[in-house]
Coordinates of C-alpha atoms in Angstrom, one line a residue:
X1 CA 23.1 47.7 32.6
X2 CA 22.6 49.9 30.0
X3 CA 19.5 51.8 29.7
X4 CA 20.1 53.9 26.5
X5 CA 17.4 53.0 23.6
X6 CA 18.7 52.0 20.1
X7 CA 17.7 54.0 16.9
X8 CA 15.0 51.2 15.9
X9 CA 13.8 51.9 19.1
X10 CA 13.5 55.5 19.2
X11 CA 12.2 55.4 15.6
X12 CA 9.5 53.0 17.2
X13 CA 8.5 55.7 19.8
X14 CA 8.2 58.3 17.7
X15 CA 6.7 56.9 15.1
X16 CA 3.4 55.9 18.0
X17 CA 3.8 59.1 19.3
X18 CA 2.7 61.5 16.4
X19 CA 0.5 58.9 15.8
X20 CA -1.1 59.2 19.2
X21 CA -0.4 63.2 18.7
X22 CA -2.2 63.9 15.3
X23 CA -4.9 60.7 14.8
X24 CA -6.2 60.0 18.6
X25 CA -5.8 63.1 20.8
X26 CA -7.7 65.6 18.5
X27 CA -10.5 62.7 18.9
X28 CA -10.5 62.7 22.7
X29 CA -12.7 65.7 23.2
X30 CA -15.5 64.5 21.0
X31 CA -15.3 60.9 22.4
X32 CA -16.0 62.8 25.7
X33 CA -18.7 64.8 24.8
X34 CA -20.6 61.5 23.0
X35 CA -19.6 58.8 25.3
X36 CA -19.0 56.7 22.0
X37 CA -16.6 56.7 19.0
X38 CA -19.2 56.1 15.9
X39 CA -18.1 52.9 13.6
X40 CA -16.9 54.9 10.9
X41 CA -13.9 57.0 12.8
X42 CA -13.2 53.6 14.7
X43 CA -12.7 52.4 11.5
X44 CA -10.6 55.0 10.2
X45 CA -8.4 54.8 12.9
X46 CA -7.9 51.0 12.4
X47 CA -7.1 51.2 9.3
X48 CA -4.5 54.2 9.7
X49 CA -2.7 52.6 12.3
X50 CA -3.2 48.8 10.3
X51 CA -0.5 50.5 7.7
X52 CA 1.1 51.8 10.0
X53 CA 2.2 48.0 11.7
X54 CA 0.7 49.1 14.6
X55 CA -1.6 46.8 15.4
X56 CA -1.3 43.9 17.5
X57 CA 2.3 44.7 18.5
X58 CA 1.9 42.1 21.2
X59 CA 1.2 39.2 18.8
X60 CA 4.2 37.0 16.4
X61 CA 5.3 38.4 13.3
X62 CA 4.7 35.5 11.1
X63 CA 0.9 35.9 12.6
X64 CA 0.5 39.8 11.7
X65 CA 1.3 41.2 14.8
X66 CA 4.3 43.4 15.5
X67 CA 6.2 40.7 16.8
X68 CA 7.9 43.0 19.6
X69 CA 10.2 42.2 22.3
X70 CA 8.1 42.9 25.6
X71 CA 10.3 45.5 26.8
X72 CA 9.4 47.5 23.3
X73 CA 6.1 46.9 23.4
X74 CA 5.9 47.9 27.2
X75 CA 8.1 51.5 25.3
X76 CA 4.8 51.4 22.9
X77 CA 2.2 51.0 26.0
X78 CA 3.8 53.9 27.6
X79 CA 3.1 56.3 25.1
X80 CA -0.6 54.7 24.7
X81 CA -1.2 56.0 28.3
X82 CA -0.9 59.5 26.5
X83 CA -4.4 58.9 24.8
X84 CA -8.6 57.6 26.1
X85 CA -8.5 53.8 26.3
X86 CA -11.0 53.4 23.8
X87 CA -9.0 55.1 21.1
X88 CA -6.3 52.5 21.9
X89 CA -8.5 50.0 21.7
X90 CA -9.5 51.1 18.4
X91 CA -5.5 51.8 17.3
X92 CA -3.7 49.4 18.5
X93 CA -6.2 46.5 19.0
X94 CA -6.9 44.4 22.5
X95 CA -5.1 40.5 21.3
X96 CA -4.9 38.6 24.2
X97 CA -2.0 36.4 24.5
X98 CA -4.0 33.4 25.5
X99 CA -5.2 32.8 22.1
X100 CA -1.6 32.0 21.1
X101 CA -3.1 28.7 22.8
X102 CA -4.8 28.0 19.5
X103 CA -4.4 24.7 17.3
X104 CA -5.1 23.5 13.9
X105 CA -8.9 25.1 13.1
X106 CA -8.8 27.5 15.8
X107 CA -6.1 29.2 14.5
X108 CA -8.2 30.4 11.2
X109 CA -11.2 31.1 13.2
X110 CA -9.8 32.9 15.9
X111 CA -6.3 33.5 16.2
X112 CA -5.5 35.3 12.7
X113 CA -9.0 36.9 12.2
X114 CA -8.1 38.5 15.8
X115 CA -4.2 39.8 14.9
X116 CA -5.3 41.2 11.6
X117 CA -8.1 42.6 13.3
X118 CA -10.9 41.2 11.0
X119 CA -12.4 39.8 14.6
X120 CA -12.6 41.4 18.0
X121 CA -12.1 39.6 21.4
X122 CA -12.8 40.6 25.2
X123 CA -11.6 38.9 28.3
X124 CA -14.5 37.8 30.6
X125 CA -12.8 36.7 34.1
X126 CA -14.8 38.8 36.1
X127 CA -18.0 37.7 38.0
X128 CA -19.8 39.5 40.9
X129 CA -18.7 37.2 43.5
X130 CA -14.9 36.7 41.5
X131 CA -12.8 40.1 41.3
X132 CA -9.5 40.4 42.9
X133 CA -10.2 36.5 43.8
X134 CA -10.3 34.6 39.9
X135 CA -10.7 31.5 41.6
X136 CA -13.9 32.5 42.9
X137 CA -15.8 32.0 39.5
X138 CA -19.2 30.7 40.0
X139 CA -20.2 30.1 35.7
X140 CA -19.8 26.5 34.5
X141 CA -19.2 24.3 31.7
X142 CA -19.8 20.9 31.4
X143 CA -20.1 18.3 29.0
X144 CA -23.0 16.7 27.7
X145 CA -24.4 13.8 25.8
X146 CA -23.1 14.8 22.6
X147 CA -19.4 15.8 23.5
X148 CA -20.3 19.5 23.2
X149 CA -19.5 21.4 26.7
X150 CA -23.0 23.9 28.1
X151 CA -21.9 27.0 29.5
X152 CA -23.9 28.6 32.5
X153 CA -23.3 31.5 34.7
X154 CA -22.9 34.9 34.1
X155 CA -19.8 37.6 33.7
X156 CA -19.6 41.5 34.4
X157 CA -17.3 44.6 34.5
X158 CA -16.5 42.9 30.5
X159 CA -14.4 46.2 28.5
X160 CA -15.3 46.5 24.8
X161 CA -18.0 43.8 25.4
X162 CA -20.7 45.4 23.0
X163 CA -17.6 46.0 20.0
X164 CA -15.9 42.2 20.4
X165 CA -17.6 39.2 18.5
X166 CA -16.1 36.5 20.4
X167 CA -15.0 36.2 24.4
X168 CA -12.5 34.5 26.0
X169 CA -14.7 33.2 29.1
X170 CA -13.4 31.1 32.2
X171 CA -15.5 28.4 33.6
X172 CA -15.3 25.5 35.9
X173 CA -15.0 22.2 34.2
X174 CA -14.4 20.3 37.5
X175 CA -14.8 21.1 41.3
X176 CA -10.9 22.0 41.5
X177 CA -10.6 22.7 37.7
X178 CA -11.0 25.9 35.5
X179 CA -10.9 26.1 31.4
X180 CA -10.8 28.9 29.1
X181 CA -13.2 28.9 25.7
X182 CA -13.8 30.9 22.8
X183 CA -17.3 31.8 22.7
X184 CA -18.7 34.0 19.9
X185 CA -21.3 36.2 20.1
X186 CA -25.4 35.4 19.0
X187 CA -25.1 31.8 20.2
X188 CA -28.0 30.8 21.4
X189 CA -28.8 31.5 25.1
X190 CA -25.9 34.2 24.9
X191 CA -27.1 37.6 26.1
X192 CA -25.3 40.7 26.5
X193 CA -26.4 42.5 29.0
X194 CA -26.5 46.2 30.2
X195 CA -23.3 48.6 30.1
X196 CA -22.4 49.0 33.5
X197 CA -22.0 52.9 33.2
X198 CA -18.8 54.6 34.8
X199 CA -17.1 57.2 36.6
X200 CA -14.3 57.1 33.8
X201 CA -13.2 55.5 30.7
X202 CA -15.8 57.4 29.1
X203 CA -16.6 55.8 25.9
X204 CA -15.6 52.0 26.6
X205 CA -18.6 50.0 27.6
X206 CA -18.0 47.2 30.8
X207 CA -20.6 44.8 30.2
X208 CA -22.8 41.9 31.6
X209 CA -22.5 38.5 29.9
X210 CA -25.3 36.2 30.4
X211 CA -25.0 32.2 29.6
X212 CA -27.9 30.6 29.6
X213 CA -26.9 26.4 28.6
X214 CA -25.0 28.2 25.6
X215 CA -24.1 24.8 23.8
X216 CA -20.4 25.2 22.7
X217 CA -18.4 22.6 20.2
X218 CA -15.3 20.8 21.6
X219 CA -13.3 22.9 19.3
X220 CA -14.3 26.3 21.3
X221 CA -12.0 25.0 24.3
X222 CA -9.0 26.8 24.4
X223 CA -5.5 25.1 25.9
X224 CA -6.0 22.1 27.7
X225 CA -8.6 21.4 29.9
X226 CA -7.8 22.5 33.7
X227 CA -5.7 25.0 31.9
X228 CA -7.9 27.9 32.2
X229 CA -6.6 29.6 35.3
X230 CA -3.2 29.2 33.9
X231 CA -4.3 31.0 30.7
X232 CA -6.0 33.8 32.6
X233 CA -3.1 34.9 35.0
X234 CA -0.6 34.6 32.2
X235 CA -3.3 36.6 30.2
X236 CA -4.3 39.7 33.8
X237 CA -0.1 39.6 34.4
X238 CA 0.6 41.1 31.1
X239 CA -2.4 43.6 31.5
X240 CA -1.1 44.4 35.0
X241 CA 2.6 45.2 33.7
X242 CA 1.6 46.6 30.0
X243 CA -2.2 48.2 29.7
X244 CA -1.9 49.2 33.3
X245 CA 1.8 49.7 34.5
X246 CA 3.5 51.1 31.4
X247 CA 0.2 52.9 30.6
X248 CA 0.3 54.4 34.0
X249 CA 3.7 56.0 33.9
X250 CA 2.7 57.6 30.2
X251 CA -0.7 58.8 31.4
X252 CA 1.3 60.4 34.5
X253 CA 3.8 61.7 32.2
X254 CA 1.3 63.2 29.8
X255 CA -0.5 65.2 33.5
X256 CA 3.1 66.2 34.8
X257 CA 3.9 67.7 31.1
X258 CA 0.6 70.0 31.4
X259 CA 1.2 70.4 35.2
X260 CA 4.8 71.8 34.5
X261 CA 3.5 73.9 31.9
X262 CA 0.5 75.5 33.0
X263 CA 2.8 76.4 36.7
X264 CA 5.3 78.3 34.4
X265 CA 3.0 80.0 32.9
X266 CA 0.2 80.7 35.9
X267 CA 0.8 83.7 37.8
X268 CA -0.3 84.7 41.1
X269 CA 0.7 88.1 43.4
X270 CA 3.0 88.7 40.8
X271 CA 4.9 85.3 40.6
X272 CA 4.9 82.4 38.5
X273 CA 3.4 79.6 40.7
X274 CA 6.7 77.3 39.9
X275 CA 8.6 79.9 41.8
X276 CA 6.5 78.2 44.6
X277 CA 8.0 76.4 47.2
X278 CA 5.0 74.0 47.5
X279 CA 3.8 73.8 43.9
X280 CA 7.9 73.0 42.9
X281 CA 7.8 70.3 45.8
X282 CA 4.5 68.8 44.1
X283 CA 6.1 69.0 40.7
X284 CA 9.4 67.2 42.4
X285 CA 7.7 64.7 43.8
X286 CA 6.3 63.9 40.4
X287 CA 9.1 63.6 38.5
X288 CA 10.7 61.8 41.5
X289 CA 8.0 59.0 41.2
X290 CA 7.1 58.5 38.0
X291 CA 10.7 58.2 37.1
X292 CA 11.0 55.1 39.7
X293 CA 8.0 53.3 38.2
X294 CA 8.9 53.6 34.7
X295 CA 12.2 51.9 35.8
X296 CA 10.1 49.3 37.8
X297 CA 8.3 48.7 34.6
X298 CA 11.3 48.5 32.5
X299 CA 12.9 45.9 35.0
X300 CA 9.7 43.6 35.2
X301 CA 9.8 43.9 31.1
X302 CA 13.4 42.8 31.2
X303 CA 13.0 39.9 33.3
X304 CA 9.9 38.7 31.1
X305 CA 12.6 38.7 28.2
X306 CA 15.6 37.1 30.2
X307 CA 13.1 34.1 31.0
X308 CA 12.9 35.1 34.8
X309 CA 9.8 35.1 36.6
X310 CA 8.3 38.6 37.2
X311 CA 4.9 37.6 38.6
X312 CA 6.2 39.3 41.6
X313 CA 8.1 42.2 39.9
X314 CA 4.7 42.7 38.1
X315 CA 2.9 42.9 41.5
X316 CA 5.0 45.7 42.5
X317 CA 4.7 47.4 39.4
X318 CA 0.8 47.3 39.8
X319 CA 0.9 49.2 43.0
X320 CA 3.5 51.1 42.8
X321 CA 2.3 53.2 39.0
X322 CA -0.9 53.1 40.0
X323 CA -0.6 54.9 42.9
X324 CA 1.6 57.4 41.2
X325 CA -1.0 58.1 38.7
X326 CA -3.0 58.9 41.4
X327 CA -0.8 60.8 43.2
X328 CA 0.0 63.1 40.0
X329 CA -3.5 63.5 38.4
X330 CA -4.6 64.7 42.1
X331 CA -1.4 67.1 42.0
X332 CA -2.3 68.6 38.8
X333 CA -6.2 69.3 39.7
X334 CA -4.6 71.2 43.0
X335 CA -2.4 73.3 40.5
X336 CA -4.4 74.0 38.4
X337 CA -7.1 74.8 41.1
X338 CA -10.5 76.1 39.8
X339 CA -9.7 75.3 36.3
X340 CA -8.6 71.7 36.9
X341 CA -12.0 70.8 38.6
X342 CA -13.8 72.4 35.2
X343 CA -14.9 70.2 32.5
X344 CA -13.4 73.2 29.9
X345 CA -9.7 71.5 30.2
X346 CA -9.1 67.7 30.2
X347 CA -7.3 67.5 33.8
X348 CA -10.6 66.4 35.6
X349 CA -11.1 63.6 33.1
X350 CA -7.5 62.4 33.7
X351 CA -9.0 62.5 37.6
X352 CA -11.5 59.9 36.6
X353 CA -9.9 57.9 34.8
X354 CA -7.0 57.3 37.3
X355 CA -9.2 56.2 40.3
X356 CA -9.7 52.7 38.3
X357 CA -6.1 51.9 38.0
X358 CA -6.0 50.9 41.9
X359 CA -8.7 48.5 41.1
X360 CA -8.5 47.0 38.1
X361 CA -6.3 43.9 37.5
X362 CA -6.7 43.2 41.4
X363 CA -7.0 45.8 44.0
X364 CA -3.5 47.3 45.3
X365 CA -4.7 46.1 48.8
X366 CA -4.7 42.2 47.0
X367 CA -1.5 42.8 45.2
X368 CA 0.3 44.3 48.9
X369 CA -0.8 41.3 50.2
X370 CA 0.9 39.0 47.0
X371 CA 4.5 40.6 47.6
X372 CA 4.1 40.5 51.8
X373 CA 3.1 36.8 51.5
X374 CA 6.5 36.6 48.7
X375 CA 8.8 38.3 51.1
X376 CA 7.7 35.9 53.7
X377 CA 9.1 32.8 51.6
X378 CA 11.9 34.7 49.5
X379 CA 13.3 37.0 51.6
X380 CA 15.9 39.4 49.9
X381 CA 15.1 37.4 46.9
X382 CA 12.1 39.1 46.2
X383 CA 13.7 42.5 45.4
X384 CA 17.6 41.9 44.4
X385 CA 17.2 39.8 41.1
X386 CA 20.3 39.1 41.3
X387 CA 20.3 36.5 44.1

């Protein structure tokens, strides 16, 4: 298996990079200190990284998009985990897969507006009672006289919900059946509701949606009908594997950089603290796991690519970078000590910011219990692809 990159893809990497490098990061500290990136810089940005082809990677080229492979756009993600998510958002856009789903008029109202980033879109899964458990949603949708479908129920935890005009919400259509619609903002009975303030992400608002017998045209269903729960695991597996596996390993790269730095630097009794037994078993470790879940990432994104199924793979990936993050962010606030737990360097933001990545997407405690369940019915099949 050969894992070398070719020159279009190193060209690719680099080309995101100093993007990332001299447009988002010099951004991060003020987006910190406001909470919010004001329309004008969002703009900016947009329109930088527009002519740069760097928007939408994830969508077809005839559509706009960048038209990538997934294993180069999981390269691209990895060196978005180097930046604040809502500068990404900004950059790089948020086009969710599922609207590929899109037919005839849909496609001019939705689908291209969205790739060339003339419309924004959120995902709204996520209910109080219906986290980890998607099946569990409670908001409805059914048809009435007319033909049109009423939508009722309510959504929360929604990321970018106060910047996108249109939603892709799930809703029952049946007692056993689940569909996915495009429903734009300022219909009537439509109400966004408060930002559900957090311990991270600082900057990207999670909001509450509120339908309220939102009347919806029979165009505004997206896919089939009974195809929604399809449509949104297709839709949280690529999130799981790109805008939180891949993102993982970059944002734990970008920590174990500083780590490494700041320890050759930092002296103590005389003695740089990488000549440290315990600090150079911390950095080890590091390197030792971020390494392995860049490679689980790369495999899942290879699999995706040879037609296999990774849902598994993908599961695996979830925990496993995650938990690295974690593992790393926590390392660098211990070596950097006082300073890492001070708001004057960035390490204590990275701190907050990692805790969600065990959550989001499905807890690691669902996921552990996705791949047990898996290795129960596969056996070695689960891990050996090659079986």
């Amino acid at each position: 298996m050969d894992f070398s990159l070719n020159d279009e893809q190193k060209m690719m990497i680099d080309t995101v990079r100093r993007f990332i490098r001299e447009e988002l990061q010099p951004l991060e500290e003020r987006l910190e200190a406001d909470g919010e990136l004001d329309d004008a810089t969002a703009t900016a940005v947009f329109e930088r990284s527009r002519s740069l082809g760097l928007y939408a990677l994830n969508m077809p080229a005839e559509l706009g998009g960048g038209g990538l492979s997934t294993l180069d756009r999981i390269l691209c993600e990895e060196q978005f985990g180097h930046t604040s998510d809502l500068l990404i958002r900004r950059a790089f856009g948020n086009v969710y897969e599922p609207l590929l789903e899109c037919r005839g008029e849909q496609v001019e109202r939705w689908l291209k507006p969205a790739v060339e980033g003339r419309r924004t879109c959120a995902i709204a899964i996520t209910e109080p009672g219906a986290g980890s458990d998607a099946q569990g949603i409670r908001t409805t949708a059914r048809r009435d006289a007319d033909g049109n479908w009423v939508l009722n129920g309510g959504k929360h935890f929604i990321s970018d919900g106060l910047w996108s005009d249109f939603f892709l919400v799930s809703a029952r259509t049946g007692e056993r059946e689940i569909s996915m619609f495009m429903v734009d903002k300022g219909l009537p009975g439509f109400t966004v509701g408060k930002d559900q303030k957090m311990m991270g992400l600082r900057g990207t608002p999670h909001v509450e949606l509120f339908f309220d017998n939102v009347v919806l045209e029979p165009l505004t269903l997206l896919g089939a009908e009974g195809q929604g729960f399809k449509l949104a695991m297709g839709a949280l597996n690529v999130v799981r594997l790109a805008q939180v596996g891949a993102r993982a390993v970059g944002k734990a790269t970008h920590v174990l950089e500083q780590m490494s730095a700041y320890a050759q630097d930092r002296k103590q009794f005389g003695t740089r603290i990488a000549d440290f037994q315990m600090i150079q078993q911390m950095l080890a470790d590091s390197v030792i796991e971020v390494n392995a879940a860049r490679l689980m990432v790369w495999q899942s994104a290879w699999m995706i690519d040879a037609g296999l199924d990774a849902r598994d793979h993908i599961a695996m990936v979830k925990v496993h970078a995650a938990e690295t993050l974690g593992r790393v962010v926590d390392r660098a606030v211990q070596v950097f000590g006082g300073m890492g737990f001070c708001k004057e360097l960035p390490i204590e933001r990275y701190y907050r910011d990692a805790r969600i990545y065990r959550i989001f997407d499905g807890t690691s405690e669902i996921h552990r219990t996705v791949i047990a369940r898996s290795l129960g019915k596969k056996g070695a099949a689960l891990y050996d692809v090659h079986r």
